[in-house]
Amino acid sequence: MKKLTMTEWEKEYVIGPIERFDQINTMTRRRYADPLVKVKLDGLSAPEEVKQEPGFTQQDYALRWATRYYHSLLTELNDSKPNASPLSKEIRKVIDDSNQALSYPLRVNEDTKIDISNIQTITRDVKKAATFFGADLVGICKLDRRWTYSHTCEKGIGDSEPFVYKNQEIPEEFQYAVVMGFEPDYEMLKHVQTSIGAAAHDRASTDMVVTGASLTRFIHYLGFNAIDSNLDDVVMTVPMAMQAGLGQIGRHGLLITPWFGPRIRLSTVITNLPLLPDSPIDFGVTEFCDVCKKCADKCPGQAISQGKRTSEPTNIANSSGGLKWPQNGELCLLRAARYKYPCSSCVSVCPYNKQYTWFHRVVRWFTDHMRWADSLVAKMDNLLGYGKIKRADDFWRKWKPLP
């Protein structure tokens, strides 16, 4: 693994002008803001069915939605964004008006700033705080405004205003971004395309939402400003994570890290607190993905490109100018909606999706330093049976949850 300068990183990933992407074109927003997508989803977006089948039982369903329930609610408490949702504003008003009724009223001295003469120490402490709050990986980069959304699209309240669409401008004082990664459970993700596999992702997403909110508060109490961008609602997180030294983009469009592969959830906190940026890294992902194609072969929706990297989009859900493998998010979303299960096949089958053991570190060293090893490792990954869907027949008896 080698560190890159920002100039080297630009040469590797940017070949054309980058225009700020409009959030309304992301698939999470198009499902309620794009009439064409809404028509396609009509009748498909019913709740998941509970079945008498391992991975889909009521108990499995409860495990998934118990972890998802509170991260959905906590997300709506985020009023730090430039364009907070109407629901967030309503909730904030209720909290402010009811402060004395809270079990623990919020009484904090917010009038002073910490000494920032030693930026290196401040950076160290912010990373430690983020780790304490729940992050598994933490990196820092300068805020590259090309990755901030030009407009935001937030759900409205009631049928009269289904969504609120606004221009987004982040004040110039915000110059730094703390990018955090959260690891879903490796063993649970083997039960891909079930409620059990989905629970692993949703548990990591809950950690992500709580940690982002906590770090935002932490920086605020230090006397500085911060914007919490969880679930990609202010910035495009993958390119920022790359610039913050957390990994490289893979064929599936996900960040691949040296520690967890693509098995990672990402969030970002933008701040005006001065910090020391990390360097982007290169550990051979682009060259390996050129050869491998396992995620594209195994994608049930055929949403992952089999071709070479390009700066051209597949549809309006892709940004242009960056050099990558564009995904067809429409096919991915419609497949998931049609079959009523979350997928994550691309994460599960990826040869980088391994535990960080000495053996797998050695394998990664070869794919980093020896180009001839790429095709060999890809073939051996299949021969050894990695990435196969694991049946959930005996999950609850054998499950040993991580704390």
Coordinates of C-alpha atoms in Angstrom, one line a residue:
M1 CA 0.0 0.0 0.0
K2 CA 1.4 3.4 -1.0
K3 CA 0.3 6.9 -0.2
L4 CA -0.6 9.2 -3.0
T5 CA -0.4 13.0 -3.4
M6 CA -3.6 14.7 -4.3
T7 CA -2.1 15.4 -7.8
E8 CA -1.5 11.7 -8.3
W9 CA -5.0 10.9 -7.0
E10 CA -6.5 13.3 -9.5
K11 CA -4.6 11.7 -12.4
E12 CA -6.0 8.3 -11.4
Y13 CA -9.6 9.2 -10.9
V14 CA -10.5 12.4 -12.7
I15 CA -10.4 12.9 -16.4
G16 CA -13.0 15.6 -17.0
P17 CA -14.6 18.5 -15.3
I18 CA -16.6 17.5 -12.2
E19 CA -19.9 19.3 -11.8
R20 CA -21.6 19.1 -8.4
F21 CA -24.1 16.3 -8.5
D22 CA -27.8 17.0 -7.8
Q23 CA -29.1 14.8 -5.0
I24 CA -32.5 14.5 -6.6
N25 CA -30.9 12.2 -9.1
T26 CA -29.7 9.7 -6.5
M27 CA -31.8 6.5 -6.3
T28 CA -32.7 7.1 -2.7
R29 CA -34.4 10.3 -3.7
R30 CA -35.7 9.2 -7.1
R31 CA -37.9 6.6 -5.5
Y32 CA -40.2 9.4 -4.2
A33 CA -39.2 12.4 -6.4
D34 CA -38.9 10.9 -9.9
P35 CA -42.4 10.2 -11.4
L36 CA -41.0 7.5 -13.8
V37 CA -39.3 5.6 -10.9
K38 CA -42.4 5.9 -8.8
V39 CA -44.5 4.3 -11.5
K40 CA -42.0 1.5 -11.8
L41 CA -42.1 0.9 -8.1
D42 CA -45.9 1.1 -7.8
G43 CA -47.0 -2.1 -6.3
L44 CA -43.5 -3.4 -5.6
S45 CA -42.6 -1.4 -2.5
A46 CA -44.9 -3.3 -0.1
P47 CA -43.4 -4.4 3.2
E48 CA -41.2 -7.5 3.3
E49 CA -43.2 -10.7 3.6
V50 CA -42.7 -12.9 6.7
K51 CA -42.2 -16.5 5.7
Q52 CA -41.7 -19.8 7.4
E53 CA -38.3 -20.0 5.8
P54 CA -34.9 -19.5 7.4
G55 CA -33.7 -15.9 7.0
F56 CA -37.3 -14.6 6.5
T57 CA -39.1 -15.7 9.6
Q58 CA -40.8 -13.2 11.9
Q59 CA -37.8 -13.4 14.3
D60 CA -35.4 -12.7 11.4
Y61 CA -37.6 -9.8 10.3
A62 CA -37.7 -8.4 13.8
L63 CA -33.9 -8.5 14.1
R64 CA -33.5 -6.5 10.9
W65 CA -36.2 -3.9 11.6
A66 CA -35.3 -3.4 15.3
T67 CA -31.8 -2.3 14.2
R68 CA -33.2 -0.1 11.4
Y69 CA -36.1 1.5 13.4
Y70 CA -34.0 3.8 15.5
H71 CA -31.4 4.8 12.9
S72 CA -34.4 6.0 10.8
L73 CA -35.7 8.0 13.7
L74 CA -32.3 9.4 14.7
T75 CA -31.6 10.5 11.2
E76 CA -34.5 12.9 11.4
L77 CA -32.9 14.6 14.5
N78 CA -30.1 15.9 12.2
D79 CA -30.8 19.6 11.9
S80 CA -27.1 20.5 11.4
K81 CA -27.5 20.2 7.6
P82 CA -27.7 23.4 5.5
N83 CA -31.1 22.2 4.2
A84 CA -32.6 20.3 7.1
S85 CA -35.8 18.4 6.4
P86 CA -39.1 19.8 7.4
L87 CA -39.5 17.0 9.9
S88 CA -36.1 17.7 11.4
K89 CA -37.1 21.3 11.9
E90 CA -40.4 20.3 13.6
I91 CA -38.6 17.9 15.9
R92 CA -36.0 20.5 16.8
K93 CA -38.7 23.0 17.7
V94 CA -40.4 20.4 20.0
I95 CA -37.1 19.6 21.7
D96 CA -36.2 23.3 22.2
D97 CA -39.6 24.1 23.6
S98 CA -39.6 21.0 25.9
N99 CA -36.0 21.1 27.1
Q100 CA -37.0 21.3 30.8
A101 CA -39.2 18.2 30.4
L102 CA -36.3 16.0 29.1
S103 CA -35.0 13.4 31.5
Y104 CA -31.6 15.0 31.1
P105 CA -32.1 18.7 30.2
L106 CA -29.4 20.1 27.9
R107 CA -27.3 22.5 29.8
V108 CA -24.0 23.1 28.1
N109 CA -21.5 26.0 28.1
E110 CA -21.1 26.9 24.4
D111 CA -19.4 30.2 24.7
T112 CA -15.7 29.3 24.5
K113 CA -13.3 27.7 22.0
I114 CA -10.5 25.3 22.6
D115 CA -6.9 26.3 21.8
I116 CA -6.0 25.1 18.3
S117 CA -2.4 26.1 18.2
N118 CA -1.4 22.4 18.0
I119 CA -3.3 21.1 15.0
Q120 CA -1.6 17.7 15.2
T121 CA -2.9 17.1 18.7
I122 CA -6.4 18.3 17.8
T123 CA -6.5 15.9 14.8
R124 CA -5.4 13.0 17.0
D125 CA -8.0 13.8 19.6
V126 CA -10.8 14.1 17.1
K127 CA -10.0 10.7 15.6
K128 CA -9.9 9.2 19.1
A129 CA -13.3 10.7 19.9
A130 CA -14.8 9.4 16.7
T131 CA -13.4 5.9 17.5
F132 CA -14.8 6.2 21.0
F133 CA -18.2 7.1 19.7
G134 CA -18.3 4.0 17.5
A135 CA -16.2 4.5 14.2
D136 CA -14.1 1.6 13.1
L137 CA -12.1 3.7 10.6
V138 CA -11.4 7.5 10.6
G139 CA -9.8 9.6 8.0
I140 CA -9.6 13.4 7.3
C141 CA -9.4 15.4 4.1
K142 CA -9.8 18.9 3.0
L143 CA -13.4 19.6 1.9
D144 CA -13.5 19.2 -1.8
R145 CA -16.7 21.0 -2.8
R146 CA -17.0 19.0 -6.0
W147 CA -18.4 16.2 -3.9
T148 CA -21.1 18.3 -2.1
Y149 CA -24.5 18.1 -3.6
S150 CA -25.6 21.1 -5.7
H151 CA -29.2 20.7 -4.5
T152 CA -30.9 18.6 -1.8
C153 CA -34.2 16.7 -1.9
E154 CA -35.8 16.0 1.4
K155 CA -39.1 14.4 2.1
G156 CA -41.9 16.8 2.9
I157 CA -44.6 16.4 5.6
G158 CA -48.0 15.3 4.2
D159 CA -49.3 14.8 0.7
S160 CA -49.5 18.5 -0.2
E161 CA -45.6 18.7 -0.3
P162 CA -44.1 15.3 -1.0
F163 CA -40.6 16.6 -1.1
V164 CA -38.6 19.9 -0.6
Y165 CA -36.0 20.7 -3.3
K166 CA -33.4 23.4 -2.6
N167 CA -30.1 24.7 -3.7
Q168 CA -27.4 23.7 -1.3
E169 CA -24.5 26.0 -0.3
I170 CA -22.0 25.1 2.4
P171 CA -20.5 28.2 4.0
E172 CA -16.8 28.9 3.2
E173 CA -15.8 28.5 6.8
F174 CA -16.2 24.7 6.5
Q175 CA -12.8 23.5 5.1
Y176 CA -12.4 20.0 6.5
A177 CA -14.2 16.7 6.5
V178 CA -13.9 13.8 9.0
V179 CA -14.8 10.6 7.1
M180 CA -15.8 7.5 9.2
G181 CA -16.3 3.9 8.4
F182 CA -18.4 1.3 10.2
E183 CA -18.0 -2.4 9.8
P184 CA -21.0 -4.7 9.4
D185 CA -20.7 -8.2 11.0
Y186 CA -18.7 -10.5 8.7
E187 CA -20.5 -13.7 9.6
M188 CA -24.0 -12.3 9.3
L189 CA -23.3 -10.9 5.9
K190 CA -22.8 -14.4 4.6
H191 CA -26.6 -14.7 4.9
V192 CA -26.9 -12.4 1.9
Q193 CA -30.4 -11.6 0.5
T194 CA -32.1 -12.3 3.9
S195 CA -33.3 -10.2 6.8
I196 CA -30.3 -11.5 8.8
G197 CA -27.7 -10.1 6.3
A198 CA -29.7 -6.9 6.2
A199 CA -29.6 -6.6 10.0
A200 CA -25.8 -6.5 9.8
H201 CA -25.9 -3.5 7.5
D202 CA -28.6 -1.8 9.5
R203 CA -26.8 -2.3 12.8
A204 CA -23.7 -0.6 11.2
S205 CA -26.0 2.2 9.9
T206 CA -27.3 2.8 13.4
D207 CA -23.8 3.0 14.7
M208 CA -23.0 5.4 11.9
V209 CA -25.9 7.7 12.7
V210 CA -25.2 7.8 16.4
T211 CA -21.5 8.4 15.9
G212 CA -22.0 11.1 13.3
A213 CA -24.4 13.0 15.6
S214 CA -22.0 12.5 18.6
L215 CA -19.0 13.8 16.8
T216 CA -20.9 16.8 15.5
R217 CA -21.9 17.6 19.1
F218 CA -18.4 17.0 20.3
I219 CA -17.0 19.5 17.8
H220 CA -19.8 22.0 18.6
Y221 CA -18.9 21.8 22.3
L222 CA -15.3 22.5 21.4
G223 CA -16.5 25.9 20.1
F224 CA -16.6 25.1 16.4
N225 CA -19.2 24.3 13.8
A226 CA -20.0 21.0 12.2
I227 CA -22.4 19.5 9.7
D228 CA -23.4 15.8 10.0
S229 CA -23.7 14.1 6.7
N230 CA -25.0 10.6 7.3
L231 CA -26.6 8.4 4.7
D232 CA -25.0 10.6 1.9
D233 CA -27.4 13.5 2.6
V234 CA -25.0 16.4 2.2
V235 CA -22.0 15.0 0.3
M236 CA -21.0 12.1 -1.9
T237 CA -19.1 10.0 0.7
V238 CA -17.1 7.6 -1.5
P239 CA -14.8 10.1 -3.2
M240 CA -14.3 11.9 0.1
A241 CA -13.4 8.6 1.8
M242 CA -10.8 8.0 -0.9
Q243 CA -9.3 11.4 -0.4
A244 CA -9.3 10.8 3.4
G245 CA -7.1 7.7 2.9
L246 CA -9.7 5.0 3.7
G247 CA -9.6 3.1 0.5
Q248 CA -10.3 2.9 -3.3
I249 CA -13.4 2.6 -5.3
G250 CA -14.2 -0.9 -6.7
R251 CA -16.0 -2.2 -9.7
H252 CA -19.3 -2.3 -7.7
G253 CA -19.0 1.4 -7.0
L254 CA -18.3 0.9 -3.3
L255 CA -15.3 1.9 -1.2
I256 CA -12.9 -1.0 -0.7
T257 CA -10.7 -0.6 2.4
P258 CA -7.5 -2.5 3.2
W259 CA -9.1 -3.6 6.5
F260 CA -12.7 -4.7 5.7
G261 CA -12.9 -4.6 1.9
P262 CA -16.3 -3.2 0.8
R263 CA -17.9 -4.3 4.1
I264 CA -18.1 -0.8 5.4
R265 CA -20.7 1.9 5.9
L266 CA -19.6 5.6 5.5
S267 CA -20.5 8.9 7.0
T268 CA -18.9 12.4 7.0
V269 CA -18.8 15.3 9.4
I270 CA -17.8 18.6 7.8
T271 CA -16.3 21.2 10.1
N272 CA -14.5 24.5 10.4
L273 CA -12.2 23.1 13.1
P274 CA -8.7 23.1 11.6
L275 CA -7.4 19.5 11.1
L276 CA -4.5 17.7 9.4
P277 CA -5.6 15.9 6.2
D278 CA -4.6 12.3 5.6
S279 CA -3.3 11.1 2.2
P280 CA -5.1 9.0 -0.4
I281 CA -3.9 5.4 -0.7
D282 CA -3.4 2.8 -3.5
F283 CA -3.2 -0.9 -2.8
G284 CA -4.0 -2.3 -6.2
V285 CA -7.8 -2.3 -6.2
T286 CA -8.3 -0.8 -9.7
E287 CA -6.0 -3.4 -11.4
F288 CA -7.6 -6.3 -9.5
C289 CA -11.1 -5.2 -10.2
D290 CA -10.2 -4.9 -13.9
V291 CA -9.5 -8.7 -13.9
C292 CA -11.9 -10.0 -11.3
K293 CA -15.5 -9.0 -12.3
K294 CA -17.0 -11.4 -9.7
C295 CA -19.4 -8.8 -8.4
A296 CA -20.7 -8.1 -11.9
D297 CA -21.0 -11.8 -12.6
K298 CA -23.0 -12.5 -9.4
C299 CA -25.2 -9.4 -9.3
P300 CA -28.8 -10.7 -9.5
G301 CA -29.9 -7.5 -11.1
Q302 CA -27.1 -7.2 -13.6
A303 CA -26.5 -3.7 -12.4
I304 CA -22.7 -3.7 -12.3
S305 CA -20.6 -2.9 -15.3
Q306 CA -18.6 -5.7 -17.0
G307 CA -16.6 -3.1 -19.0
K308 CA -13.7 -0.8 -18.5
R309 CA -13.7 2.3 -16.3
T310 CA -15.3 5.4 -17.9
S311 CA -16.3 8.9 -17.1
E312 CA -19.6 8.5 -18.9
P313 CA -22.8 7.9 -16.8
T314 CA -25.1 4.9 -17.4
N315 CA -28.1 7.0 -16.4
I316 CA -28.9 10.2 -14.5
A317 CA -28.1 8.4 -11.2
N318 CA -24.4 8.5 -12.1
S319 CA -22.1 11.6 -11.9
S320 CA -19.8 12.3 -14.8
G321 CA -16.1 13.4 -15.0
G322 CA -14.8 10.8 -12.6
L323 CA -13.1 7.6 -13.8
K324 CA -15.0 4.6 -12.5
W325 CA -17.3 1.7 -13.3
P326 CA -20.8 3.3 -13.4
Q327 CA -23.5 1.3 -11.8
N328 CA -27.2 1.0 -13.0
G329 CA -28.9 2.0 -9.8
E330 CA -32.3 1.7 -11.4
L331 CA -31.8 -2.0 -12.0
C332 CA -30.5 -2.5 -8.4
L333 CA -33.5 -0.7 -6.8
L334 CA -36.1 -2.4 -8.9
R335 CA -34.7 -5.8 -8.3
A336 CA -34.6 -5.3 -4.5
A337 CA -38.2 -3.9 -4.6
R338 CA -39.5 -6.7 -6.7
Y339 CA -38.1 -9.5 -4.5
K340 CA -38.7 -7.7 -1.2
Y341 CA -35.3 -8.3 0.2
P342 CA -32.1 -6.2 0.6
C343 CA -29.4 -7.6 -1.6
S344 CA -25.7 -6.8 -0.7
S345 CA -24.5 -9.6 -3.0
C346 CA -21.7 -7.4 -4.4
V347 CA -20.3 -6.9 -0.9
S348 CA -20.6 -10.6 0.1
V349 CA -18.9 -12.0 -3.1
C350 CA -16.1 -9.4 -3.3
P351 CA -12.7 -11.1 -2.8
Y352 CA -11.7 -8.2 -0.6
N353 CA -14.5 -9.0 1.8
K354 CA -12.4 -11.0 4.2
Q355 CA -11.5 -10.7 7.9
Y356 CA -8.2 -8.9 8.6
T357 CA -6.2 -12.1 9.3
W358 CA -2.5 -12.6 8.6
F359 CA -3.3 -15.0 5.7
H360 CA -5.6 -12.5 3.9
R361 CA -3.1 -9.7 4.5
V362 CA -0.5 -11.8 2.7
V363 CA -2.9 -12.3 -0.2
R364 CA -3.6 -8.6 -0.4
W365 CA 0.1 -7.9 -0.4
F366 CA 0.4 -10.0 -3.6
T367 CA -2.6 -8.3 -5.3
D368 CA -1.0 -5.0 -4.3
H369 CA 2.5 -5.7 -5.6
M370 CA 2.3 -8.5 -8.2
R371 CA -0.1 -7.9 -11.1
W372 CA 0.2 -11.6 -12.2
A373 CA -1.4 -12.5 -8.8
D374 CA -4.7 -10.7 -9.7
S375 CA -6.2 -13.4 -11.9
L376 CA -4.9 -16.2 -9.7
V377 CA -6.4 -14.8 -6.6
A378 CA -9.7 -14.2 -8.3
K379 CA -9.8 -17.8 -9.5
M380 CA -8.8 -19.2 -6.1
D381 CA -11.4 -17.1 -4.4
N382 CA -14.1 -19.0 -6.5
L383 CA -12.4 -22.4 -6.1
L384 CA -12.2 -22.0 -2.3
G385 CA -15.9 -21.2 -2.1
Y386 CA -15.7 -17.6 -0.8
G387 CA -18.8 -15.5 -1.3
K388 CA -21.3 -18.3 -1.5
I389 CA -24.7 -17.6 0.1
K390 CA -24.8 -19.3 3.5
R391 CA -28.1 -20.9 4.5
A392 CA -29.7 -19.6 7.6
D393 CA -31.2 -22.9 8.8
D394 CA -29.4 -23.0 12.1
F395 CA -28.5 -19.3 12.5
W396 CA -30.0 -18.5 15.8
R397 CA -28.5 -21.6 17.6
K398 CA -25.0 -21.0 16.3
W399 CA -25.0 -17.2 16.3
K400 CA -22.4 -15.6 18.5
P401 CA -23.1 -11.8 18.4
L402 CA -20.2 -9.4 18.6
P403 CA -20.6 -6.8 21.3

